[in-house]
């Protein structure tokens, strides 16, 4: 099983996690219509590909006007030559996620790796933007926490607060961000993901944490560095409950 980013965000949004407003499109005309509907003067355009153990996130650009929206959509939708921009199963980019533009500042990184066999979760959290798995490895080396979790109750608020204390979260957003950590674990349980990442978590002006870049990873999509996080070791990060198909 795999989830595109817009599907992973659907899981989070259904649990109450704030995500940017966005809509998937499959044609350049769709892309322009979506940008008009969202409003604003700039939009994030994200290639929808399945997570890979080699990529932290799919390619994205910022479009500053509707002509740029149409040009990029025309350039990439349906292309089959550039493997970095296509789905690794179909060898074709089928959709773009168009989202409202989020000012790129005060980002944080949050990831959970779950061993359902031992009811253990490793949490990696850090202030600042993470742009590669090399950055993630440095964060893991410097700042990781491993908790035993009762699957009937999930991460406790105390555990979640312990996580966010290392992230430099503003005081007015502390409780909501702690709740986001708890809901990220719940999303893992609901989807069967073994790693859930919010590689860009931003706190908006109201103090609301918003998941800007999201990836849920299953099986072969899990990078090697996450397997070493939990005591059970490589090959033991097996999924829990399996979610229903999401459109």
PDB file of C-alpha atoms in Angstrom:
ATOM      1  CA  UNK A   1       0.000   0.000   0.000  1.00  0.00           C
ATOM      2  CA  UNK A   2       1.160   3.556  -0.736  1.00  0.00           C
ATOM      3  CA  UNK A   3      -0.336   6.997  -0.274  1.00  0.00           C
ATOM      4  CA  UNK A   4       0.232  10.156  -2.252  1.00  0.00           C
ATOM      5  CA  UNK A   5       0.775  13.304  -0.219  1.00  0.00           C
ATOM      6  CA  UNK A   6      -2.765  14.560  -0.806  1.00  0.00           C
ATOM      7  CA  UNK A   7      -4.103  11.233   0.528  1.00  0.00           C
ATOM      8  CA  UNK A   8      -1.851  11.401   3.604  1.00  0.00           C
ATOM      9  CA  UNK A   9      -3.124  14.917   4.227  1.00  0.00           C
ATOM     10  CA  UNK A  10      -6.683  13.660   3.914  1.00  0.00           C
ATOM     11  CA  UNK A  11      -5.953  11.225   6.765  1.00  0.00           C
ATOM     12  CA  UNK A  12      -4.505  14.002   8.917  1.00  0.00           C
ATOM     13  CA  UNK A  13      -7.268  16.476   8.111  1.00  0.00           C
ATOM     14  CA  UNK A  14      -9.942  13.903   8.975  1.00  0.00           C
ATOM     15  CA  UNK A  15      -8.350  13.606  12.434  1.00  0.00           C
ATOM     16  CA  UNK A  16      -8.293  17.365  12.968  1.00  0.00           C
ATOM     17  CA  UNK A  17      -4.733  18.283  11.907  1.00  0.00           C
ATOM     18  CA  UNK A  18      -4.554  21.557  10.005  1.00  0.00           C
ATOM     19  CA  UNK A  19      -3.123  21.310   6.483  1.00  0.00           C
ATOM     20  CA  UNK A  20      -2.868  23.932   3.715  1.00  0.00           C
ATOM     21  CA  UNK A  21      -5.915  24.341   1.496  1.00  0.00           C
ATOM     22  CA  UNK A  22      -5.259  22.445  -1.712  1.00  0.00           C
ATOM     23  CA  UNK A  23      -6.790  20.453  -4.556  1.00  0.00           C
ATOM     24  CA  UNK A  24      -5.354  17.879  -6.964  1.00  0.00           C
ATOM     25  CA  UNK A  25      -5.516  18.505 -10.689  1.00  0.00           C
ATOM     26  CA  UNK A  26      -4.860  16.351 -13.748  1.00  0.00           C
ATOM     27  CA  UNK A  27      -4.764  18.896 -16.601  1.00  0.00           C
ATOM     28  CA  UNK A  28      -3.298  22.391 -17.060  1.00  0.00           C
ATOM     29  CA  UNK A  29      -6.814  23.843 -17.256  1.00  0.00           C
ATOM     30  CA  UNK A  30      -7.626  22.159 -13.935  1.00  0.00           C
ATOM     31  CA  UNK A  31      -4.490  23.654 -12.419  1.00  0.00           C
ATOM     32  CA  UNK A  32      -5.458  27.195 -13.407  1.00  0.00           C
ATOM     33  CA  UNK A  33      -9.015  26.701 -12.154  1.00  0.00           C
ATOM     34  CA  UNK A  34      -7.750  25.404  -8.820  1.00  0.00           C
ATOM     35  CA  UNK A  35      -5.373  28.357  -8.406  1.00  0.00           C
ATOM     36  CA  UNK A  36      -8.217  30.780  -9.113  1.00  0.00           C
ATOM     37  CA  UNK A  37     -10.447  28.973  -6.627  1.00  0.00           C
ATOM     38  CA  UNK A  38      -7.801  29.045  -3.879  1.00  0.00           C
ATOM     39  CA  UNK A  39      -7.128  32.721  -4.469  1.00  0.00           C
ATOM     40  CA  UNK A  40      -3.985  34.570  -3.502  1.00  0.00           C
ATOM     41  CA  UNK A  41      -1.002  35.624  -5.570  1.00  0.00           C
ATOM     42  CA  UNK A  42       1.202  32.515  -5.291  1.00  0.00           C
ATOM     43  CA  UNK A  43       0.673  28.771  -5.097  1.00  0.00           C
ATOM     44  CA  UNK A  44       2.706  25.664  -4.280  1.00  0.00           C
ATOM     45  CA  UNK A  45       2.593  23.052  -7.064  1.00  0.00           C
ATOM     46  CA  UNK A  46       3.581  19.573  -5.890  1.00  0.00           C
ATOM     47  CA  UNK A  47       4.248  16.543  -8.061  1.00  0.00           C
ATOM     48  CA  UNK A  48       2.204  13.655  -6.668  1.00  0.00           C
ATOM     49  CA  UNK A  49       4.464  10.608  -6.503  1.00  0.00           C
ATOM     50  CA  UNK A  50       4.627   7.800  -3.976  1.00  0.00           C
ATOM     51  CA  UNK A  51       7.238   8.219  -1.211  1.00  0.00           C
ATOM     52  CA  UNK A  52      10.619   6.715  -1.992  1.00  0.00           C
ATOM     53  CA  UNK A  53      13.412   5.587   0.348  1.00  0.00           C
ATOM     54  CA  UNK A  54      15.647   7.898  -1.689  1.00  0.00           C
ATOM     55  CA  UNK A  55      13.524  11.055  -1.608  1.00  0.00           C
ATOM     56  CA  UNK A  56      12.399  13.117   1.365  1.00  0.00           C
ATOM     57  CA  UNK A  57       9.589  14.665  -0.668  1.00  0.00           C
ATOM     58  CA  UNK A  58       8.486  15.071  -4.259  1.00  0.00           C
ATOM     59  CA  UNK A  59       9.445  17.978  -6.455  1.00  0.00           C
ATOM     60  CA  UNK A  60       7.548  21.221  -5.894  1.00  0.00           C
ATOM     61  CA  UNK A  61       7.683  24.782  -7.174  1.00  0.00           C
ATOM     62  CA  UNK A  62       6.176  28.133  -6.270  1.00  0.00           C
ATOM     63  CA  UNK A  63       4.100  29.678  -9.067  1.00  0.00           C
ATOM     64  CA  UNK A  64       3.741  33.443  -8.838  1.00  0.00           C
ATOM     65  CA  UNK A  65       0.971  33.922 -11.373  1.00  0.00           C
ATOM     66  CA  UNK A  66      -1.571  31.942 -13.385  1.00  0.00           C
ATOM     67  CA  UNK A  67       0.675  31.791 -16.451  1.00  0.00           C
ATOM     68  CA  UNK A  68       3.331  30.034 -14.373  1.00  0.00           C
ATOM     69  CA  UNK A  69       0.702  27.646 -13.020  1.00  0.00           C
ATOM     70  CA  UNK A  70      -0.340  26.674 -16.544  1.00  0.00           C
ATOM     71  CA  UNK A  71       3.235  26.468 -17.815  1.00  0.00           C
ATOM     72  CA  UNK A  72       4.424  24.101 -15.092  1.00  0.00           C
ATOM     73  CA  UNK A  73       1.334  21.906 -15.308  1.00  0.00           C
ATOM     74  CA  UNK A  74       1.770  21.688 -19.091  1.00  0.00           C
ATOM     75  CA  UNK A  75       5.437  20.819 -18.631  1.00  0.00           C
ATOM     76  CA  UNK A  76       5.073  17.915 -16.200  1.00  0.00           C
ATOM     77  CA  UNK A  77       1.608  16.352 -16.387  1.00  0.00           C
ATOM     78  CA  UNK A  78       1.736  13.107 -18.337  1.00  0.00           C
ATOM     79  CA  UNK A  79       5.484  13.210 -18.895  1.00  0.00           C
ATOM     80  CA  UNK A  80       7.322   9.894 -18.832  1.00  0.00           C
ATOM     81  CA  UNK A  81      10.963  10.842 -19.443  1.00  0.00           C
ATOM     82  CA  UNK A  82      12.144  12.387 -16.190  1.00  0.00           C
ATOM     83  CA  UNK A  83      11.919   9.609 -13.629  1.00  0.00           C
ATOM     84  CA  UNK A  84      12.430  12.051 -10.768  1.00  0.00           C
ATOM     85  CA  UNK A  85       9.030  13.566 -11.561  1.00  0.00           C
ATOM     86  CA  UNK A  86       6.947  10.458 -12.203  1.00  0.00           C
ATOM     87  CA  UNK A  87       5.230   7.740 -10.230  1.00  0.00           C
ATOM     88  CA  UNK A  88       7.654   4.820  -9.865  1.00  0.00           C
ATOM     89  CA  UNK A  89       4.849   2.319 -10.533  1.00  0.00           C
ATOM     90  CA  UNK A  90       3.250   3.866 -13.607  1.00  0.00           C
ATOM     91  CA  UNK A  91       6.278   5.850 -14.871  1.00  0.00           C
ATOM     92  CA  UNK A  92       3.897   8.747 -15.409  1.00  0.00           C
ATOM     93  CA  UNK A  93       3.030  11.863 -13.432  1.00  0.00           C
ATOM     94  CA  UNK A  94      -0.733  11.745 -13.172  1.00  0.00           C
ATOM     95  CA  UNK A  95      -1.587  14.623 -10.865  1.00  0.00           C
ATOM     96  CA  UNK A  96      -0.399  17.834  -9.270  1.00  0.00           C
ATOM     97  CA  UNK A  97      -1.394  19.099  -5.848  1.00  0.00           C
ATOM     98  CA  UNK A  98      -1.997  22.846  -5.939  1.00  0.00           C
ATOM     99  CA  UNK A  99      -1.928  24.464  -2.494  1.00  0.00           C
ATOM    100  CA  UNK A 100      -2.097  27.895  -0.979  1.00  0.00           C
ATOM    101  CA  UNK A 101       1.321  29.430  -0.528  1.00  0.00           C
ATOM    102  CA  UNK A 102       2.795  29.197   2.973  1.00  0.00           C
ATOM    103  CA  UNK A 103       5.539  31.650   3.856  1.00  0.00           C
ATOM    104  CA  UNK A 104       8.743  29.561   4.267  1.00  0.00           C
ATOM    105  CA  UNK A 105       9.773  30.482   7.776  1.00  0.00           C
ATOM    106  CA  UNK A 106       9.649  28.928  11.235  1.00  0.00           C
ATOM    107  CA  UNK A 107       9.384  25.395   9.871  1.00  0.00           C
ATOM    108  CA  UNK A 108       9.826  22.340  12.093  1.00  0.00           C
ATOM    109  CA  UNK A 109      10.430  18.643  11.372  1.00  0.00           C
ATOM    110  CA  UNK A 110       8.431  15.848  12.992  1.00  0.00           C
ATOM    111  CA  UNK A 111       8.555  12.116  12.264  1.00  0.00           C
ATOM    112  CA  UNK A 112       7.297   8.963  13.954  1.00  0.00           C
ATOM    113  CA  UNK A 113       8.618   5.445  13.322  1.00  0.00           C
ATOM    114  CA  UNK A 114       6.374   2.759  14.789  1.00  0.00           C
ATOM    115  CA  UNK A 115       6.991  -0.875  15.641  1.00  0.00           C
ATOM    116  CA  UNK A 116       3.548  -2.399  15.956  1.00  0.00           C
ATOM    117  CA  UNK A 117       5.078  -5.701  17.053  1.00  0.00           C
ATOM    118  CA  UNK A 118       6.556  -4.168  20.223  1.00  0.00           C
ATOM    119  CA  UNK A 119       4.149  -1.220  20.669  1.00  0.00           C
ATOM    120  CA  UNK A 120       7.116   1.122  20.489  1.00  0.00           C
ATOM    121  CA  UNK A 121       7.361   4.463  18.728  1.00  0.00           C
ATOM    122  CA  UNK A 122      10.464   6.521  17.996  1.00  0.00           C
ATOM    123  CA  UNK A 123       9.849  10.240  17.620  1.00  0.00           C
ATOM    124  CA  UNK A 124      12.260  12.566  15.838  1.00  0.00           C
ATOM    125  CA  UNK A 125      11.633  16.304  16.145  1.00  0.00           C
ATOM    126  CA  UNK A 126      13.658  19.386  15.349  1.00  0.00           C
ATOM    127  CA  UNK A 127      13.291  23.098  14.692  1.00  0.00           C
ATOM    128  CA  UNK A 128      14.277  24.320  11.264  1.00  0.00           C
ATOM    129  CA  UNK A 129      13.820  23.107   7.708  1.00  0.00           C
ATOM    130  CA  UNK A 130      14.940  19.580   6.811  1.00  0.00           C
ATOM    131  CA  UNK A 131      15.821  19.195   3.119  1.00  0.00           C
ATOM    132  CA  UNK A 132      17.455  15.756   2.850  1.00  0.00           C
ATOM    133  CA  UNK A 133      17.796  12.407   4.584  1.00  0.00           C
ATOM    134  CA  UNK A 134      21.309  13.483   5.540  1.00  0.00           C
ATOM    135  CA  UNK A 135      19.691  16.263   7.574  1.00  0.00           C
ATOM    136  CA  UNK A 136      17.281  13.735   9.095  1.00  0.00           C
ATOM    137  CA  UNK A 137      20.197  11.481  10.085  1.00  0.00           C
ATOM    138  CA  UNK A 138      21.841  14.388  11.927  1.00  0.00           C
ATOM    139  CA  UNK A 139      18.616  15.110  13.799  1.00  0.00           C
ATOM    140  CA  UNK A 140      18.243  11.433  14.721  1.00  0.00           C
ATOM    141  CA  UNK A 141      21.788  11.374  16.072  1.00  0.00           C
ATOM    142  CA  UNK A 142      21.203  14.488  18.169  1.00  0.00           C
ATOM    143  CA  UNK A 143      17.572  14.288  19.185  1.00  0.00           C
ATOM    144  CA  UNK A 144      15.319  11.259  19.246  1.00  0.00           C
ATOM    145  CA  UNK A 145      12.954   9.802  21.809  1.00  0.00           C
ATOM    146  CA  UNK A 146      11.649   6.250  22.071  1.00  0.00           C
ATOM    147  CA  UNK A 147       8.397   5.576  23.934  1.00  0.00           C
ATOM    148  CA  UNK A 148       6.466   2.471  24.792  1.00  0.00           C
ATOM    149  CA  UNK A 149       2.895   3.123  23.727  1.00  0.00           C
ATOM    150  CA  UNK A 150      -0.310   1.419  24.747  1.00  0.00           C
ATOM    151  CA  UNK A 151      -2.027   0.925  21.359  1.00  0.00           C
ATOM    152  CA  UNK A 152      -5.414   1.380  23.004  1.00  0.00           C
ATOM    153  CA  UNK A 153      -4.563   4.930  24.094  1.00  0.00           C
ATOM    154  CA  UNK A 154      -1.753   6.105  21.793  1.00  0.00           C
ATOM    155  CA  UNK A 155       0.851   8.681  22.755  1.00  0.00           C
ATOM    156  CA  UNK A 156       0.048  10.450  26.002  1.00  0.00           C
ATOM    157  CA  UNK A 157      -0.062  14.228  26.271  1.00  0.00           C
ATOM    158  CA  UNK A 158       2.993  14.146  28.556  1.00  0.00           C
ATOM    159  CA  UNK A 159       4.954  12.195  25.939  1.00  0.00           C
ATOM    160  CA  UNK A 160       3.864  14.597  23.210  1.00  0.00           C
ATOM    161  CA  UNK A 161       4.850  17.634  25.288  1.00  0.00           C
ATOM    162  CA  UNK A 162       8.250  16.066  25.897  1.00  0.00           C
ATOM    163  CA  UNK A 163       8.659  15.883  22.112  1.00  0.00           C
ATOM    164  CA  UNK A 164       7.724  19.481  21.355  1.00  0.00           C
ATOM    165  CA  UNK A 165       9.989  20.871  24.067  1.00  0.00           C
ATOM    166  CA  UNK A 166      12.883  20.198  21.694  1.00  0.00           C
ATOM    167  CA  UNK A 167      11.246  21.934  18.732  1.00  0.00           C
ATOM    168  CA  UNK A 168      11.234  25.554  19.824  1.00  0.00           C
ATOM    169  CA  UNK A 169       7.443  25.777  19.588  1.00  0.00           C
ATOM    170  CA  UNK A 170       5.930  29.109  20.735  1.00  0.00           C
ATOM    171  CA  UNK A 171       4.089  28.895  24.037  1.00  0.00           C
ATOM    172  CA  UNK A 172       0.752  29.832  22.500  1.00  0.00           C
ATOM    173  CA  UNK A 173       1.003  26.830  20.149  1.00  0.00           C
ATOM    174  CA  UNK A 174       2.378  24.250  22.574  1.00  0.00           C
ATOM    175  CA  UNK A 175      -0.793  22.334  23.405  1.00  0.00           C
ATOM    176  CA  UNK A 176      -2.068  22.274  19.816  1.00  0.00           C
ATOM    177  CA  UNK A 177       1.321  21.080  18.563  1.00  0.00           C
ATOM    178  CA  UNK A 178       1.409  18.371  21.224  1.00  0.00           C
ATOM    179  CA  UNK A 179      -2.010  17.290  20.020  1.00  0.00           C
ATOM    180  CA  UNK A 180      -0.660  17.164  16.463  1.00  0.00           C
ATOM    181  CA  UNK A 181       2.053  14.751  17.642  1.00  0.00           C
ATOM    182  CA  UNK A 182      -0.619  12.534  19.201  1.00  0.00           C
ATOM    183  CA  UNK A 183      -2.756  12.652  16.054  1.00  0.00           C
ATOM    184  CA  UNK A 184       0.234  11.780  13.858  1.00  0.00           C
ATOM    185  CA  UNK A 185       0.555   8.549  15.836  1.00  0.00           C
ATOM    186  CA  UNK A 186      -3.180   7.949  15.444  1.00  0.00           C
ATOM    187  CA  UNK A 187      -2.802   8.479  11.692  1.00  0.00           C
ATOM    188  CA  UNK A 188      -0.129   5.787  11.632  1.00  0.00           C
ATOM    189  CA  UNK A 189      -2.465   3.423  13.444  1.00  0.00           C
ATOM    190  CA  UNK A 190      -5.351   4.166  11.090  1.00  0.00           C
ATOM    191  CA  UNK A 191      -3.345   3.865   7.882  1.00  0.00           C
ATOM    192  CA  UNK A 192      -0.889   1.113   8.805  1.00  0.00           C
ATOM    193  CA  UNK A 193       2.078   3.392   8.050  1.00  0.00           C
ATOM    194  CA  UNK A 194       5.325   2.537   9.779  1.00  0.00           C
ATOM    195  CA  UNK A 195       6.823   6.012   9.323  1.00  0.00           C
ATOM    196  CA  UNK A 196       4.838   9.243   9.241  1.00  0.00           C
ATOM    197  CA  UNK A 197       6.654  12.495   8.529  1.00  0.00           C
ATOM    198  CA  UNK A 198       5.715  16.129   8.599  1.00  0.00           C
ATOM    199  CA  UNK A 199       8.893  17.437   7.034  1.00  0.00           C
ATOM    200  CA  UNK A 200       7.621  21.015   7.186  1.00  0.00           C
ATOM    201  CA  UNK A 201       5.416  21.895  10.131  1.00  0.00           C
ATOM    202  CA  UNK A 202       4.673  25.609  10.421  1.00  0.00           C
ATOM    203  CA  UNK A 203       3.020  27.568  13.218  1.00  0.00           C
ATOM    204  CA  UNK A 204       0.708  30.183  11.741  1.00  0.00           C
ATOM    205  CA  UNK A 205       0.011  33.655  13.143  1.00  0.00           C
ATOM    206  CA  UNK A 206      -2.849  32.284  15.249  1.00  0.00           C
ATOM    207  CA  UNK A 207      -0.585  29.687  16.852  1.00  0.00           C
ATOM    208  CA  UNK A 208      -2.089  26.818  14.848  1.00  0.00           C
ATOM    209  CA  UNK A 209       0.365  24.100  13.707  1.00  0.00           C
ATOM    210  CA  UNK A 210      -0.080  23.300  10.022  1.00  0.00           C
ATOM    211  CA  UNK A 211       1.344  20.249   8.214  1.00  0.00           C
ATOM    212  CA  UNK A 212       2.798  21.661   4.983  1.00  0.00           C
ATOM    213  CA  UNK A 213       4.770  18.661   3.665  1.00  0.00           C
ATOM    214  CA  UNK A 214       3.625  15.164   4.633  1.00  0.00           C
ATOM    215  CA  UNK A 215       4.678  11.608   3.810  1.00  0.00           C
ATOM    216  CA  UNK A 216       3.405   8.261   5.100  1.00  0.00           C
ATOM    217  CA  UNK A 217       5.789   5.395   4.402  1.00  0.00           C
ATOM    218  CA  UNK A 218       5.036   1.683   4.147  1.00  0.00           C
ATOM    219  CA  UNK A 219       7.364  -1.305   3.741  1.00  0.00           C
ATOM    220  CA  UNK A 220       9.956  -0.690   1.044  1.00  0.00           C
ATOM    221  CA  UNK A 221       9.318   3.048   1.110  1.00  0.00           C
ATOM    222  CA  UNK A 222      10.975   3.304   4.546  1.00  0.00           C
ATOM    223  CA  UNK A 223      14.548   4.683   4.385  1.00  0.00           C
ATOM    224  CA  UNK A 224      17.230   2.576   6.036  1.00  0.00           C
ATOM    225  CA  UNK A 225      17.981   5.188   8.671  1.00  0.00           C
ATOM    226  CA  UNK A 226      14.532   4.753  10.256  1.00  0.00           C
ATOM    227  CA  UNK A 227      14.978   1.001  10.769  1.00  0.00           C
ATOM    228  CA  UNK A 228      17.766   1.590  13.269  1.00  0.00           C
ATOM    229  CA  UNK A 229      15.576   3.778  15.485  1.00  0.00           C
ATOM    230  CA  UNK A 230      13.751   1.012  17.291  1.00  0.00           C
ATOM    231  CA  UNK A 231      15.132  -1.844  19.410  1.00  0.00           C
ATOM    232  CA  UNK A 232      13.513  -4.504  17.231  1.00  0.00           C
ATOM    233  CA  UNK A 233      15.806  -3.582  14.345  1.00  0.00           C
ATOM    234  CA  UNK A 234      15.562  -3.902  10.594  1.00  0.00           C
ATOM    235  CA  UNK A 235      12.635  -5.746   9.109  1.00  0.00           C
ATOM    236  CA  UNK A 236      10.458  -5.462  12.218  1.00  0.00           C
ATOM    237  CA  UNK A 237       8.757  -2.174  11.340  1.00  0.00           C
ATOM    238  CA  UNK A 238       5.540  -3.808  10.248  1.00  0.00           C
ATOM    239  CA  UNK A 239       2.270  -1.950   9.836  1.00  0.00           C
ATOM    240  CA  UNK A 240      -0.712  -2.067  12.133  1.00  0.00           C
ATOM    241  CA  UNK A 241      -4.313  -1.534  11.072  1.00  0.00           C
ATOM    242  CA  UNK A 242      -4.917  -1.141   7.359  1.00  0.00           C
ATOM    243  CA  UNK A 243      -6.997   1.790   6.195  1.00  0.00           C
ATOM    244  CA  UNK A 244      -9.666   1.724   3.546  1.00  0.00           C
ATOM    245  CA  UNK A 245      -8.921   3.158   0.111  1.00  0.00           C
ATOM    246  CA  UNK A 246      -8.971   6.961  -0.010  1.00  0.00           C
ATOM    247  CA  UNK A 247      -9.784   9.015  -3.085  1.00  0.00           C
TER     248      UNK A 247
END
